[in-house]
JSON list of C-alpha atoms in Angstrom, two decimals:
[
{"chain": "A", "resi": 1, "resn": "UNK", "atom": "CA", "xyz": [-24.36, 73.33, 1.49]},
{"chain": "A", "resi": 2, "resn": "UNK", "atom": "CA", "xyz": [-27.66, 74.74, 3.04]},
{"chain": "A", "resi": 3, "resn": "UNK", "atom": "CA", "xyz": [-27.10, 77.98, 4.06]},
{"chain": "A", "resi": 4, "resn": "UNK", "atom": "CA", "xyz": [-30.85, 78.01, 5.60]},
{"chain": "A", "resi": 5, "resn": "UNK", "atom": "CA", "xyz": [-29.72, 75.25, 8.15]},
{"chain": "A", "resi": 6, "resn": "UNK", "atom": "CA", "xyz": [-28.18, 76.26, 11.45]},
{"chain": "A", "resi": 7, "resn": "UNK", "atom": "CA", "xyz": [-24.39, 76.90, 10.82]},
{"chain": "A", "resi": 8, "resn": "UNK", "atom": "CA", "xyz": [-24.18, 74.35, 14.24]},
{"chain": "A", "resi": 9, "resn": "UNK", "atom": "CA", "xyz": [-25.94, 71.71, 12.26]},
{"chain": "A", "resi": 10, "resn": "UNK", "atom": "CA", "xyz": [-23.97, 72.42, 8.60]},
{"chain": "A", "resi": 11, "resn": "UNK", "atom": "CA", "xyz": [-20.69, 71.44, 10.94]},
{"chain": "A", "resi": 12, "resn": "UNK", "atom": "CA", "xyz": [-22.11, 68.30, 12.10]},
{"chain": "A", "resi": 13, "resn": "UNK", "atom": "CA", "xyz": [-23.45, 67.18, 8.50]},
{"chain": "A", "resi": 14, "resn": "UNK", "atom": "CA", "xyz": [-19.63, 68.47, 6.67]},
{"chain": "A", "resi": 15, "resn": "UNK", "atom": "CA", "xyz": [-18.19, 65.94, 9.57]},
{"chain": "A", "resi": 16, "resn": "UNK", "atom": "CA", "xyz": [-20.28, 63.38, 9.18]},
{"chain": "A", "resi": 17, "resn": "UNK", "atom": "CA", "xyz": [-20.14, 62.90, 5.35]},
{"chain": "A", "resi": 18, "resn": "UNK", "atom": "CA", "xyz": [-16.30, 63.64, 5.45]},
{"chain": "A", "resi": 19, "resn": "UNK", "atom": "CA", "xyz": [-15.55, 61.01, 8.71]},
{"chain": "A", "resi": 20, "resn": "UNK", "atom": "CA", "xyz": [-17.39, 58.47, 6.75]},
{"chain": "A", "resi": 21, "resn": "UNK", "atom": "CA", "xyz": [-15.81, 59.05, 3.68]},
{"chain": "A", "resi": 22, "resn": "UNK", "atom": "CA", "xyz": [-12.19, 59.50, 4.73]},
{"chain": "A", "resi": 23, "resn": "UNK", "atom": "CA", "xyz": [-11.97, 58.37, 8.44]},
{"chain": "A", "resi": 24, "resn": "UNK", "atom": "CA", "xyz": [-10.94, 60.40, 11.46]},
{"chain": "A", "resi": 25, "resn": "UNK", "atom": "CA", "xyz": [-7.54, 61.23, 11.09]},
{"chain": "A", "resi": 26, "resn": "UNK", "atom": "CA", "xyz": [-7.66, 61.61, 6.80]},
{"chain": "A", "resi": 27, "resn": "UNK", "atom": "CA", "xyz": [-10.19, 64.81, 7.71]},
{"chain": "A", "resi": 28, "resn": "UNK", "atom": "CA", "xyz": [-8.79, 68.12, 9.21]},
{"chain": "A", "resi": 29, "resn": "UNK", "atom": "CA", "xyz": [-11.00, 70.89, 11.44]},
{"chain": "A", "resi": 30, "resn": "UNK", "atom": "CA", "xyz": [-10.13, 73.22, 8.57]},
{"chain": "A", "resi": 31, "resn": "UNK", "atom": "CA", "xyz": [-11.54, 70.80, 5.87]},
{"chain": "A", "resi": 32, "resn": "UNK", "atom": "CA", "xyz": [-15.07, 70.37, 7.43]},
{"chain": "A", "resi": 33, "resn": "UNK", "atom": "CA", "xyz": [-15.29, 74.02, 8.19]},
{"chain": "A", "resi": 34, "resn": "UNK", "atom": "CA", "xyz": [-14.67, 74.61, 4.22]},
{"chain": "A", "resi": 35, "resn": "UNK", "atom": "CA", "xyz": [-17.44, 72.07, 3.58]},
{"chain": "A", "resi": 36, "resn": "UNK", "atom": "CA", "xyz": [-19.70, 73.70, 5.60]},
{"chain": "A", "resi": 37, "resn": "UNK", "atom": "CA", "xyz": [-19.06, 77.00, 4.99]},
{"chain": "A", "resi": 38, "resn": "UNK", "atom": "CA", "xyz": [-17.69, 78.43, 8.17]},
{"chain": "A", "resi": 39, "resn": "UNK", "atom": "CA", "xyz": [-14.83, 79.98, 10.03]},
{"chain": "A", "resi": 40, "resn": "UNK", "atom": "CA", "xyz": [-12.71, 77.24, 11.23]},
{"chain": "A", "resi": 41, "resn": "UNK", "atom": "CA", "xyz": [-13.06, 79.60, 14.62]},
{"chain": "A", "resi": 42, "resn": "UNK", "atom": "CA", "xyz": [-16.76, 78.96, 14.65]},
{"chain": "A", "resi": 43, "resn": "UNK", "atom": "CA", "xyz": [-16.12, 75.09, 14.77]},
{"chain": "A", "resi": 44, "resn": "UNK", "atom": "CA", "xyz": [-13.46, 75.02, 17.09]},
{"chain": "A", "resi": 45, "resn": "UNK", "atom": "CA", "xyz": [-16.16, 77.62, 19.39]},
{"chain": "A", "resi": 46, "resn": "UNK", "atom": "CA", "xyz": [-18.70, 74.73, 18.86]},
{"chain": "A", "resi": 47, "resn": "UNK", "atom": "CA", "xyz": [-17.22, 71.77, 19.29]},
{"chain": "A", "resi": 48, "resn": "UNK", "atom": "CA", "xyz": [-13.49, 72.48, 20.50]},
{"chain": "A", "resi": 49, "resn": "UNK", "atom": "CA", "xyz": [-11.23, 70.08, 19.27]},
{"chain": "A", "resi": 50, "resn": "UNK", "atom": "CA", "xyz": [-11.62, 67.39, 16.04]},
{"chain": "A", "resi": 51, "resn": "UNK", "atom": "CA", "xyz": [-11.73, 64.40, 18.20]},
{"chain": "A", "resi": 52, "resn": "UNK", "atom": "CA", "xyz": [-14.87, 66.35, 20.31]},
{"chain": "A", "resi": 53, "resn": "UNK", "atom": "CA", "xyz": [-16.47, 67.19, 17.23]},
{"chain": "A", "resi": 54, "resn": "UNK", "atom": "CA", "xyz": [-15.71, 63.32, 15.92]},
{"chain": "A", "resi": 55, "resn": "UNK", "atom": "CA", "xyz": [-17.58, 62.88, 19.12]},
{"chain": "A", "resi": 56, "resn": "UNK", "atom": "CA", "xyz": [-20.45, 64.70, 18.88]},
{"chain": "A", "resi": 57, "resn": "UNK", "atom": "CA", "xyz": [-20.83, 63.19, 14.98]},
{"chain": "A", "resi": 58, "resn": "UNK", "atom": "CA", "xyz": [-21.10, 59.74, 16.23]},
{"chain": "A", "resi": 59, "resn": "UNK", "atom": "CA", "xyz": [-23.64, 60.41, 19.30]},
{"chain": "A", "resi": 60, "resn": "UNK", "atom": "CA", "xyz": [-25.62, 62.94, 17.27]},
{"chain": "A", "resi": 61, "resn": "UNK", "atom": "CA", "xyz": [-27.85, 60.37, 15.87]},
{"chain": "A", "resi": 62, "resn": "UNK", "atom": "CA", "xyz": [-27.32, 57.04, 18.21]},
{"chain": "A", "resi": 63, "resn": "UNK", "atom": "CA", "xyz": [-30.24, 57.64, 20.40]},
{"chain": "A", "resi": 64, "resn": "UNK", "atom": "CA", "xyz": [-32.71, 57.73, 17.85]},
{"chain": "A", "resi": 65, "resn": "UNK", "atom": "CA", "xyz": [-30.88, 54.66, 16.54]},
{"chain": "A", "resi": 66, "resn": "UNK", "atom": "CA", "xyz": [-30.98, 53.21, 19.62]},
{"chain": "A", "resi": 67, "resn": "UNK", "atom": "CA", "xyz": [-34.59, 54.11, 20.29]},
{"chain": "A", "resi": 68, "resn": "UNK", "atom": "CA", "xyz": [-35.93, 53.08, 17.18]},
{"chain": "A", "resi": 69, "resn": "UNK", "atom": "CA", "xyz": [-34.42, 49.36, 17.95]},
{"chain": "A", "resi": 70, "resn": "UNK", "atom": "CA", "xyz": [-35.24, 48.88, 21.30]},
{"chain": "A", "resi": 71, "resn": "UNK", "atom": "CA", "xyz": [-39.11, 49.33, 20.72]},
{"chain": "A", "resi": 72, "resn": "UNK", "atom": "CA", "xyz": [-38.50, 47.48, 17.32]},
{"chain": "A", "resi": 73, "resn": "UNK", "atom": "CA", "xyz": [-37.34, 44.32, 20.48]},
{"chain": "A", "resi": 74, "resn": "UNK", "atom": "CA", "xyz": [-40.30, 45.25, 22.56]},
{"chain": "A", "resi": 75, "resn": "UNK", "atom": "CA", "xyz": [-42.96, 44.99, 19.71]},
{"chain": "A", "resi": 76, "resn": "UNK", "atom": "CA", "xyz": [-41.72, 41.59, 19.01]},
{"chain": "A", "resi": 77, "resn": "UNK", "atom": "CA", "xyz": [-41.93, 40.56, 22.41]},
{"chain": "A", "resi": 78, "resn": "UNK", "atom": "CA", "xyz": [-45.19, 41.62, 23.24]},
{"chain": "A", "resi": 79, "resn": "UNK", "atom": "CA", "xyz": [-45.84, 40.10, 19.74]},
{"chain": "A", "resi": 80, "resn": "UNK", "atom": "CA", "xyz": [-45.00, 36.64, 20.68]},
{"chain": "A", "resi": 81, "resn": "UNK", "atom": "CA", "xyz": [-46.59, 34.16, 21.95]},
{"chain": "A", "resi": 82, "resn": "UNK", "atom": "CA", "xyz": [-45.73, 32.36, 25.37]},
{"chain": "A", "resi": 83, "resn": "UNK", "atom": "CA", "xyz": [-42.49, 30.83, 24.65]},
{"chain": "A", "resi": 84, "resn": "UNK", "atom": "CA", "xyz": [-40.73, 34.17, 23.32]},
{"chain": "A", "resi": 85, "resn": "UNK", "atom": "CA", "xyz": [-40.08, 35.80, 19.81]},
{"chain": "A", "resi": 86, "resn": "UNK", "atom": "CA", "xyz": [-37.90, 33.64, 17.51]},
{"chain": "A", "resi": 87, "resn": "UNK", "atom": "CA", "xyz": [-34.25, 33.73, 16.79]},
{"chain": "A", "resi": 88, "resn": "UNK", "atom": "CA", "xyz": [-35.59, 35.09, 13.43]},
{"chain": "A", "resi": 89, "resn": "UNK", "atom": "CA", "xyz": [-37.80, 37.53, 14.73]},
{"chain": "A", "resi": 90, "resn": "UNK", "atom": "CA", "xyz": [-34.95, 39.02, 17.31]},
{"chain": "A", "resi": 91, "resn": "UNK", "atom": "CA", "xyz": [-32.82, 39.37, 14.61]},
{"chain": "A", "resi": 92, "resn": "UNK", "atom": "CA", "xyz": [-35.20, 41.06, 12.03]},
{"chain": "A", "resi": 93, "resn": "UNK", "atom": "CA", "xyz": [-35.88, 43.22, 15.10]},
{"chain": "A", "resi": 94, "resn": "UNK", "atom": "CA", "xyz": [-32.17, 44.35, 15.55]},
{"chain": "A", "resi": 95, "resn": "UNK", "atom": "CA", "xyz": [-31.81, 44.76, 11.86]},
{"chain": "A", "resi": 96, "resn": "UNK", "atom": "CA", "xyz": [-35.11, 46.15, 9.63]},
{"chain": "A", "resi": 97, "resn": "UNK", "atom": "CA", "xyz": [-34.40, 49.83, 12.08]},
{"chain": "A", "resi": 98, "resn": "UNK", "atom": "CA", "xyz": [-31.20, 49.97, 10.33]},
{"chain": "A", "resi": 99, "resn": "UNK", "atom": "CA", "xyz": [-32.95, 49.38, 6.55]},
{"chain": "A", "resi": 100, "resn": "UNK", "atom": "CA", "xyz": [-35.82, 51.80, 7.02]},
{"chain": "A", "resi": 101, "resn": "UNK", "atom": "CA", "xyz": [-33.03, 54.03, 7.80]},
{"chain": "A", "resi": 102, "resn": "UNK", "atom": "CA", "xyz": [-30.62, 53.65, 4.82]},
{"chain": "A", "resi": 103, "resn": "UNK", "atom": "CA", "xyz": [-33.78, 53.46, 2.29]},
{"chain": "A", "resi": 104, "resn": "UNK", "atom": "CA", "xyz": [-34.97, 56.68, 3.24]},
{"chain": "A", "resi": 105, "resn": "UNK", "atom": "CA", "xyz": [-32.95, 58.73, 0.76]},
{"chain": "A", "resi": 106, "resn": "UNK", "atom": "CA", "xyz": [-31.58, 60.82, 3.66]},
{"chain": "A", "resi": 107, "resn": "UNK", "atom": "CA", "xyz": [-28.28, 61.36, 2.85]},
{"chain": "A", "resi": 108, "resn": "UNK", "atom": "CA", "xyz": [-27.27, 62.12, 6.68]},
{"chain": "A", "resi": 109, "resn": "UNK", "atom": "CA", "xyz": [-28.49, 58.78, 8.04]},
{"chain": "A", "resi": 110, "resn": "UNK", "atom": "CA", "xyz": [-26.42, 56.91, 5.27]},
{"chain": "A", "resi": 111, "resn": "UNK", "atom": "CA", "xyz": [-23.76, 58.85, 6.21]},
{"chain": "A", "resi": 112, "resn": "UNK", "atom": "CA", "xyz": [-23.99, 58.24, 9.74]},
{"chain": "A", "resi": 113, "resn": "UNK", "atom": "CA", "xyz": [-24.09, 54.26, 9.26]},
{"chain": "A", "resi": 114, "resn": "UNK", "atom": "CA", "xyz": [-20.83, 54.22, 7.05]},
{"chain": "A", "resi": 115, "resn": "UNK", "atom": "CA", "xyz": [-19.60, 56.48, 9.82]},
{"chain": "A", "resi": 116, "resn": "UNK", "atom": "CA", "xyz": [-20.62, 53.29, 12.36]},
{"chain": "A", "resi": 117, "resn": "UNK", "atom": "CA", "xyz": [-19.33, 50.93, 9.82]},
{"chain": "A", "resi": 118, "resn": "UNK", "atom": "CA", "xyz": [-15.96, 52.57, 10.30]},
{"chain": "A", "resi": 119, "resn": "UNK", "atom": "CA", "xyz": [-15.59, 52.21, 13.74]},
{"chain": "A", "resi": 120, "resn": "UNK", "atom": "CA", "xyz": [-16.96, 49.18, 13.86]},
{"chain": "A", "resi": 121, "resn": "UNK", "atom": "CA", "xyz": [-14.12, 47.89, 11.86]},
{"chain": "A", "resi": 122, "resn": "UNK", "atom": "CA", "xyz": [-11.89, 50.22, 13.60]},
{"chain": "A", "resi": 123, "resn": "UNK", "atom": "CA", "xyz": [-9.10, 48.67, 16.37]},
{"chain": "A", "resi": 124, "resn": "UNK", "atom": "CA", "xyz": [-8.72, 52.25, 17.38]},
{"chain": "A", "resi": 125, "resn": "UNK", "atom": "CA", "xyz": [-12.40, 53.58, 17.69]},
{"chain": "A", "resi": 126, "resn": "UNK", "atom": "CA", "xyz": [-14.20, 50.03, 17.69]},
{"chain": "A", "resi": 127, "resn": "UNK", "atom": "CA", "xyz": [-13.98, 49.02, 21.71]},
{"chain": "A", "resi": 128, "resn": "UNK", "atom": "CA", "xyz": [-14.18, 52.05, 23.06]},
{"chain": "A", "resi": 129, "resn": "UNK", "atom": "CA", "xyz": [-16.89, 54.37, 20.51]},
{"chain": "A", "resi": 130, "resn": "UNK", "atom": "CA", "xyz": [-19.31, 51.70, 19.72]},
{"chain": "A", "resi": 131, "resn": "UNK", "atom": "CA", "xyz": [-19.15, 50.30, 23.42]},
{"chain": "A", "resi": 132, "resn": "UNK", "atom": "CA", "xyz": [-20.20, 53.52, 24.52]},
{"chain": "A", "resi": 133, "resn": "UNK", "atom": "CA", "xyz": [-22.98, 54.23, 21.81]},
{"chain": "A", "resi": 134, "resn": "UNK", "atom": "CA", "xyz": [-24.44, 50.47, 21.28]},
{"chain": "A", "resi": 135, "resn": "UNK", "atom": "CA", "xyz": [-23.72, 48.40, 24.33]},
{"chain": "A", "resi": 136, "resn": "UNK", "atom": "CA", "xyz": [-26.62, 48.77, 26.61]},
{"chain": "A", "resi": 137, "resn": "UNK", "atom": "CA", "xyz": [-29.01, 48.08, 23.52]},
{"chain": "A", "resi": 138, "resn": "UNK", "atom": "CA", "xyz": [-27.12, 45.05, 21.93]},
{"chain": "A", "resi": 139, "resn": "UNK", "atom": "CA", "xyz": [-27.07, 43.48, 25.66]},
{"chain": "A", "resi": 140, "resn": "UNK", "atom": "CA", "xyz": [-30.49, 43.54, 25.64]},
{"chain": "A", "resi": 141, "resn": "UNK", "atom": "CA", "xyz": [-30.79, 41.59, 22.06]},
{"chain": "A", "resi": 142, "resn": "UNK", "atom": "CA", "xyz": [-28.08, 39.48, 23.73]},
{"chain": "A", "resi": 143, "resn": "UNK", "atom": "CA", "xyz": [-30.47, 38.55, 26.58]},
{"chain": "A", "resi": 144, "resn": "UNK", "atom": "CA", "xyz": [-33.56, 38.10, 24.08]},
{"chain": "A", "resi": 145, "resn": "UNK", "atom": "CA", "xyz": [-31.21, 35.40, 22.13]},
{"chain": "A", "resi": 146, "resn": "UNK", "atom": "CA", "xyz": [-30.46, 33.43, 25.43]},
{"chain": "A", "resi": 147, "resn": "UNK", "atom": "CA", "xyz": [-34.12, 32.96, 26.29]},
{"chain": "A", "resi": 148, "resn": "UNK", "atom": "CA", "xyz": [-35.03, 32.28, 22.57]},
{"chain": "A", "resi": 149, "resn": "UNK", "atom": "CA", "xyz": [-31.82, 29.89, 22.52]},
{"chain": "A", "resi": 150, "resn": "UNK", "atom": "CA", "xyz": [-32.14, 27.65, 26.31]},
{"chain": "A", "resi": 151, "resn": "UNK", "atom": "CA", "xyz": [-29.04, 25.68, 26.81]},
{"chain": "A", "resi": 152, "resn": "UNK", "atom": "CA", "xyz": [-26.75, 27.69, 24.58]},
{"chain": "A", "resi": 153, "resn": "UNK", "atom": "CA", "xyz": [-23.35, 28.76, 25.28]},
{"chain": "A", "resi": 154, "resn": "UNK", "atom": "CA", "xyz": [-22.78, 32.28, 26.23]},
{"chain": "A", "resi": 155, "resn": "UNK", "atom": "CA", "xyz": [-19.51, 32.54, 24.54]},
{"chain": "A", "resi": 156, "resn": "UNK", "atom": "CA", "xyz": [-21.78, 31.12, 20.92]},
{"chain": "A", "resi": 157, "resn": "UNK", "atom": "CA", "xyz": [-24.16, 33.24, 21.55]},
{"chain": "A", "resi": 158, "resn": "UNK", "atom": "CA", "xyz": [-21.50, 35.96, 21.40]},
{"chain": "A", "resi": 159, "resn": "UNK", "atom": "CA", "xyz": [-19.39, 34.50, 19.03]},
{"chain": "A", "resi": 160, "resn": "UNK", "atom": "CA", "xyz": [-22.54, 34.57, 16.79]},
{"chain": "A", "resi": 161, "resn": "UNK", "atom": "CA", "xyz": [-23.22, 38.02, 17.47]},
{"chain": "A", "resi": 162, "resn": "UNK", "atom": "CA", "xyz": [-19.85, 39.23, 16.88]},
{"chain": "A", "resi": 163, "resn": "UNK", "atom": "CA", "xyz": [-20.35, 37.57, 13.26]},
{"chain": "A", "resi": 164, "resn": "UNK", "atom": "CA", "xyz": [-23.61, 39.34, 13.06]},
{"chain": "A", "resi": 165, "resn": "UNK", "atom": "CA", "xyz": [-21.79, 42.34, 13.33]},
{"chain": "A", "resi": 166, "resn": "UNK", "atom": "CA", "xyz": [-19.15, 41.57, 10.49]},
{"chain": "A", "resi": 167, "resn": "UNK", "atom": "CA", "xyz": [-21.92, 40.73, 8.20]},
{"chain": "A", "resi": 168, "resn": "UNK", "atom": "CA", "xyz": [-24.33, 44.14, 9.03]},
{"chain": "A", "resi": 169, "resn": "UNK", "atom": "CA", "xyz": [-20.79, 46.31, 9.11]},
{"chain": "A", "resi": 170, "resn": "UNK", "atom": "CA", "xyz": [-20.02, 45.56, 5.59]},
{"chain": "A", "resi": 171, "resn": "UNK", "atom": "CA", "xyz": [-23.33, 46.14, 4.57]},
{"chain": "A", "resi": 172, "resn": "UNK", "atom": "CA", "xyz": [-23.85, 49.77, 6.38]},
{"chain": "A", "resi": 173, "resn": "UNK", "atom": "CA", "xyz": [-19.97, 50.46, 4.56]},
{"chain": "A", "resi": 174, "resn": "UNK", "atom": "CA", "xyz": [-21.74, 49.86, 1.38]},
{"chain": "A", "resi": 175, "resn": "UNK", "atom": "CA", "xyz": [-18.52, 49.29, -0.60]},
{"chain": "A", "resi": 176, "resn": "UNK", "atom": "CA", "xyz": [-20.02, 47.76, -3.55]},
{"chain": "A", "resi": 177, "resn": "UNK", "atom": "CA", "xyz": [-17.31, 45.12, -4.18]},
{"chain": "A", "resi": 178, "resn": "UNK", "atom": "CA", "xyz": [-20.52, 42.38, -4.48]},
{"chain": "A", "resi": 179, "resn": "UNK", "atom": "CA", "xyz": [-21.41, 44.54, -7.61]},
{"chain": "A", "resi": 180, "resn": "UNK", "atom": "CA", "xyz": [-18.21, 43.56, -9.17]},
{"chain": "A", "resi": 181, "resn": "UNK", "atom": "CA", "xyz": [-18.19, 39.70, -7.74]},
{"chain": "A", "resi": 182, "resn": "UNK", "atom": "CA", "xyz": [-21.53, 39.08, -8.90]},
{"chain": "A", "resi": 183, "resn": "UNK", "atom": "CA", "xyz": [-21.15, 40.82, -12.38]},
{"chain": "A", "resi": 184, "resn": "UNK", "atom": "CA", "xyz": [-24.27, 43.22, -11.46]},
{"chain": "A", "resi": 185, "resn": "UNK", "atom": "CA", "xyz": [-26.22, 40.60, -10.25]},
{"chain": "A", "resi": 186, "resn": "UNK", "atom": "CA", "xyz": [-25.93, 42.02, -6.86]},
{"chain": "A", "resi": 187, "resn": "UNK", "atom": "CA", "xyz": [-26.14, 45.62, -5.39]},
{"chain": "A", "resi": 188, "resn": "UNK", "atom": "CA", "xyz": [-24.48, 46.70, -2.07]},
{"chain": "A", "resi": 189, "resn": "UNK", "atom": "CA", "xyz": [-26.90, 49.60, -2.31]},
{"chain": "A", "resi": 190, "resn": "UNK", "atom": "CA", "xyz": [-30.03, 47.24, -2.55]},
{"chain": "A", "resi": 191, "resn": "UNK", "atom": "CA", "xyz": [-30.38, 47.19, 1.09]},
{"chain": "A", "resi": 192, "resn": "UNK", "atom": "CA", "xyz": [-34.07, 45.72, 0.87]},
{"chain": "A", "resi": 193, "resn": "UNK", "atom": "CA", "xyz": [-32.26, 42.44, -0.51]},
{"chain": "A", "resi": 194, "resn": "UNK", "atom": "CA", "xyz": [-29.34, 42.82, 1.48]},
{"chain": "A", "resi": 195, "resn": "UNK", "atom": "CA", "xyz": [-31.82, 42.33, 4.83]},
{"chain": "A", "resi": 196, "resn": "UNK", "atom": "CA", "xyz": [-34.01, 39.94, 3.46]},
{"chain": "A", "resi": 197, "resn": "UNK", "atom": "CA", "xyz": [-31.04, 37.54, 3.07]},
{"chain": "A", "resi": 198, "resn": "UNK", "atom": "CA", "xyz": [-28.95, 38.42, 5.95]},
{"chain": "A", "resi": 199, "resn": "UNK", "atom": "CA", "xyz": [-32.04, 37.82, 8.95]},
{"chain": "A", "resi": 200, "resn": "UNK", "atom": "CA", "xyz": [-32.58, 34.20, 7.55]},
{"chain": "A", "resi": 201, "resn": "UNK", "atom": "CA", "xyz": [-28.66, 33.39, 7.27]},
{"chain": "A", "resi": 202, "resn": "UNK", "atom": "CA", "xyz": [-28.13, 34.92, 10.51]},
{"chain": "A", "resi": 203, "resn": "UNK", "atom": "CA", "xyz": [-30.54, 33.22, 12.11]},
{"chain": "A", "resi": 204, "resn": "UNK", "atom": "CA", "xyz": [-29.63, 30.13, 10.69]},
{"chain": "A", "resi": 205, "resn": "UNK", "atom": "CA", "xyz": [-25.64, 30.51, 11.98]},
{"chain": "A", "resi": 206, "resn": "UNK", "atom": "CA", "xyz": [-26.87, 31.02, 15.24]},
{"chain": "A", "resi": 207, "resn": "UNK", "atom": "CA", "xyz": [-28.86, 27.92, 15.48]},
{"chain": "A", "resi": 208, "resn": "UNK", "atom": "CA", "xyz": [-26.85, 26.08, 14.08]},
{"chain": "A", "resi": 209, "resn": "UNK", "atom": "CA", "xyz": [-23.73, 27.09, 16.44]},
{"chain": "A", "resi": 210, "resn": "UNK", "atom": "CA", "xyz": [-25.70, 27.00, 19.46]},
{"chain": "A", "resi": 211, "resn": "UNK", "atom": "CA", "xyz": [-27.59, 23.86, 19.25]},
{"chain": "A", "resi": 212, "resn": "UNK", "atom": "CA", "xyz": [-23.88, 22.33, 19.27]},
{"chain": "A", "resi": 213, "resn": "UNK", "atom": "CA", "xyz": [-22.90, 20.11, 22.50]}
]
């Protein structure tokens, strides 16, 4: 652990790495106070209780997340020409924010989007934690899709999304179980690859499910 960073900023990294390793209730106060070499005092001063501090872990980085996609929407929009970006450009838009910031060695930022995978995939934190952190943006990718999808279903278009999200959860979680199904011929930590074949089947599911009658 860094002792040169702030000892506010070693509590939020210990948290982060050991929430997305272990999950909220497999981590204890005392346990990310260890890892970042503190008083257990000095993080309960800081942040009060675990499920505060669990808090603060998973806003700490969503607005530059959040940021970072929503101009990522707006470039491709003013991009396009009259009749709107395509389904294939929304989608590269929602995603390539979330590769530039797994391929950039930073060991927080991976940390932070196993942390999302988690709740994602969580019953208990999913509604509620990502709702709060994600919904305004992903309603306004949900609003891009309807105008590059006229006619569609709203519940497809959802339905489509919610798949979207299965799909990008699994690979922010970066298990690496496709290592072992393709024999090596696959790497859950190629994320490059991982993007460049997700946009086009993406965008493929959801024309395919919304152009249905």
């Amino acid at each position: 652990m860094d002792t040169n960073i702030p000892k506010r900023d070693r509590i939020l990294n210990a948290a982060e790495a050991l929430f997305a390793e272990k999950g909220y209730a497999g981590v204890s106060l005392r346990q990310i106070a260890t890892q970042a070499n503190v008083d257990v005092a000095l993080a309960s001063y800081h942040f009060g209780k675990k499920l505060e501090l669990f808090q603060a872990v998973c806003e700490r980085r969503a607005q530059t997340l959040n940021q970072s996609r929503r101009e990522a929407l707006h470039h491709c929009q003013r991009s396009a020409n009259d009749s709107g970006p395509s389904v294939e450009q929304i989608i590269e838009a929602f995603l390539r924010p979330l590769e530039s910031a797994q391929v950039t060695g930073d060991e927080g930022w991976r940390n932070y989007l196993a942390l999302v995978a988690y709740i994602n995939n969580s019953p208990n934190w999913g509604d509620r934690m990502m709702s709060q952190l994600f919904d305004d943006l992903v309603q306004e990718y949900i609003e891009a899709l309807k105008q590059a999808l006229p006619g569609a279903r709203e519940e497809d278009i959802y339905w489509c999304y919610h798949n979207l999200s299965g799909a990008l959860t699994l690979t922010l979680a970066n298990t690496g179980r496709i290592n072992r199904l393709s024999r090596g011929k696959c790497d859950s930590a190629d994320f490059k690859a991982a993007y460049e074949h997700m946009i086009p089947f993406i965008a493929a599911g959801f024309r395919e499910v919304c152009s249905q009658k």
